[in-house]
């Protein structure tokens, strides 16, 4: 028989490993390049926004992340940042909410973002060809 102390150590280690693996996965969903849902591929798109663990890069605006807050049990991240457009600097706060289909809701912009990798993968619309019959 396994002693109670040994059993509790095993359970504690298992719980920590489970928590760490879930936390690591949850942290990563928002770190990527996105563009407005349904927009053109990210190659020539001014709605591109790239989130990393230290910065947010947008068209003509760069932000340094001051604080990242994760909400327990939800796929939500609150980003506090200092942003500059080269002329002025301001403080901003944004909330990112993971949606279905790997999309992200960006608040307060009320903007749904789609991963650039998925925008590239979408087939282009078929040309409008009339049926000759």
GROMACS .gro file of C-alpha atoms in nm:
model
  133
    1UNK     CA    1   0.000   0.000   0.000
    2UNK     CA    2   0.112   0.351  -0.078
    3UNK     CA    3   0.138   0.584   0.219
    4UNK     CA    4  -0.091   0.887   0.248
    5UNK     CA    5   0.203   1.130   0.233
    6UNK     CA    6   0.338   0.973  -0.084
    7UNK     CA    7  -0.008   0.973  -0.245
    8UNK     CA    8  -0.064   1.342  -0.166
    9UNK     CA    9   0.278   1.432  -0.314
   10UNK     CA   10   0.191   1.249  -0.636
   11UNK     CA   11  -0.149   1.422  -0.654
   12UNK     CA   12   0.012   1.761  -0.589
   13UNK     CA   13   0.269   1.710  -0.865
   14UNK     CA   14  -0.001   1.593  -1.107
   15UNK     CA   15  -0.219   1.896  -1.026
   16UNK     CA   16   0.073   2.136  -1.080
   17UNK     CA   17   0.164   1.974  -1.413
   18UNK     CA   18  -0.197   1.990  -1.529
   19UNK     CA   19  -0.226   2.355  -1.425
   20UNK     CA   20   0.103   2.452  -1.591
   21UNK     CA   21   0.014   2.280  -1.919
   22UNK     CA   22  -0.331   2.446  -1.929
   23UNK     CA   23  -0.184   2.787  -1.844
   24UNK     CA   24   0.084   2.759  -2.111
   25UNK     CA   25  -0.176   2.671  -2.373
   26UNK     CA   26  -0.415   2.947  -2.262
   27UNK     CA   27  -0.141   3.209  -2.280
   28UNK     CA   28  -0.059   3.143  -2.643
   29UNK     CA   29  -0.395   3.179  -2.824
   30UNK     CA   30  -0.369   3.557  -2.859
   31UNK     CA   31  -0.003   3.581  -2.967
   32UNK     CA   32  -0.013   3.605  -3.346
   33UNK     CA   33  -0.081   3.838  -3.640
   34UNK     CA   34  -0.446   3.918  -3.709
   35UNK     CA   35  -0.650   4.130  -3.948
   36UNK     CA   36  -1.014   4.235  -3.960
   37UNK     CA   37  -1.244   3.938  -4.020
   38UNK     CA   38  -1.309   3.875  -4.388
   39UNK     CA   39  -1.053   4.130  -4.505
   40UNK     CA   40  -0.782   4.085  -4.766
   41UNK     CA   41  -0.482   3.864  -4.686
   42UNK     CA   42  -0.234   4.026  -4.452
   43UNK     CA   43   0.025   4.104  -4.718
   44UNK     CA   44  -0.129   4.443  -4.812
   45UNK     CA   45  -0.372   4.507  -4.530
   46UNK     CA   46  -0.366   4.809  -4.298
   47UNK     CA   47  -0.587   4.638  -4.038
   48UNK     CA   48  -0.303   4.402  -3.936
   49UNK     CA   49  -0.231   4.383  -3.564
   50UNK     CA   50   0.040   4.162  -3.417
   51UNK     CA   51   0.033   4.063  -3.050
   52UNK     CA   52   0.344   3.931  -2.873
   53UNK     CA   53   0.426   3.889  -2.506
   54UNK     CA   54   0.600   4.231  -2.504
   55UNK     CA   55   0.435   4.444  -2.774
   56UNK     CA   56   0.139   4.516  -3.001
   57UNK     CA   57   0.221   4.636  -3.352
   58UNK     CA   58  -0.040   4.803  -3.572
   59UNK     CA   59  -0.040   5.015  -3.886
   60UNK     CA   60   0.162   5.328  -3.798
   61UNK     CA   61   0.128   5.261  -3.421
   62UNK     CA   62   0.350   5.058  -3.191
   63UNK     CA   63   0.269   4.967  -2.831
   64UNK     CA   64   0.474   4.832  -2.545
   65UNK     CA   65   0.285   4.605  -2.309
   66UNK     CA   66   0.296   4.739  -1.953
   67UNK     CA   67   0.076   4.469  -1.801
   68UNK     CA   68  -0.099   4.150  -1.914
   69UNK     CA   69  -0.394   4.024  -1.709
   70UNK     CA   70  -0.544   3.684  -1.771
   71UNK     CA   71  -0.893   3.608  -1.647
   72UNK     CA   72  -0.920   3.270  -1.473
   73UNK     CA   73  -1.126   3.003  -1.651
   74UNK     CA   74  -1.194   3.232  -1.950
   75UNK     CA   75  -1.007   3.285  -2.275
   76UNK     CA   76  -0.973   3.656  -2.202
   77UNK     CA   77  -0.664   3.876  -2.182
   78UNK     CA   78  -0.654   4.242  -2.074
   79UNK     CA   79  -0.361   4.437  -2.215
   80UNK     CA   80  -0.242   4.764  -2.061
   81UNK     CA   81  -0.002   4.936  -2.298
   82UNK     CA   82   0.184   5.253  -2.388
   83UNK     CA   83   0.137   5.336  -2.757
   84UNK     CA   84   0.312   5.580  -2.989
   85UNK     CA   85   0.259   5.689  -3.346
   86UNK     CA   86   0.596   5.866  -3.358
   87UNK     CA   87   0.455   6.201  -3.250
   88UNK     CA   88   0.256   6.133  -2.934
   89UNK     CA   89   0.229   5.862  -2.669
   90UNK     CA   90  -0.086   5.748  -2.492
   91UNK     CA   91  -0.196   5.476  -2.252
   92UNK     CA   92  -0.446   5.220  -2.377
   93UNK     CA   93  -0.631   4.921  -2.240
   94UNK     CA   94  -0.771   4.648  -2.461
   95UNK     CA   95  -0.954   4.326  -2.393
   96UNK     CA   96  -0.909   4.024  -2.618
   97UNK     CA   97  -1.168   3.747  -2.609
   98UNK     CA   98  -1.114   3.419  -2.789
   99UNK     CA   99  -1.408   3.332  -3.015
  100UNK     CA  100  -1.493   3.016  -3.203
  101UNK     CA  101  -1.298   2.935  -3.520
  102UNK     CA  102  -0.975   3.087  -3.383
  103UNK     CA  103  -1.114   3.440  -3.411
  104UNK     CA  104  -1.061   3.711  -3.150
  105UNK     CA  105  -1.291   3.993  -3.038
  106UNK     CA  106  -1.098   4.311  -2.967
  107UNK     CA  107  -1.263   4.554  -2.729
  108UNK     CA  108  -1.323   4.854  -2.711
  109UNK     CA  109  -1.296   4.853  -3.091
  110UNK     CA  110  -1.572   4.587  -3.118
  111UNK     CA  111  -1.360   4.434  -3.393
  112UNK     CA  112  -1.349   4.065  -3.481
  113UNK     CA  113  -0.999   3.963  -3.585
  114UNK     CA  114  -0.898   3.661  -3.788
  115UNK     CA  115  -0.551   3.505  -3.794
  116UNK     CA  116  -0.343   3.610  -4.094
  117UNK     CA  117  -0.252   3.246  -4.154
  118UNK     CA  118  -0.622   3.166  -4.195
  119UNK     CA  119  -0.688   3.463  -4.423
  120UNK     CA  120  -0.414   3.332  -4.655
  121UNK     CA  121  -0.562   2.983  -4.649
  122UNK     CA  122  -0.910   3.091  -4.758
  123UNK     CA  123  -0.986   3.024  -5.124
  124UNK     CA  124  -1.044   3.338  -5.327
  125UNK     CA  125  -1.403   3.387  -5.446
  126UNK     CA  126  -1.484   3.222  -5.778
  127UNK     CA  127  -1.532   3.460  -6.070
  128UNK     CA  128  -1.891   3.535  -6.159
  129UNK     CA  129  -1.946   3.323  -6.470
  130UNK     CA  130  -2.287   3.308  -6.632
  131UNK     CA  131  -2.429   2.968  -6.714
  132UNK     CA  132  -2.442   2.938  -7.097
  133UNK     CA  133  -2.729   2.684  -7.085
   0.00000   0.00000   0.00000
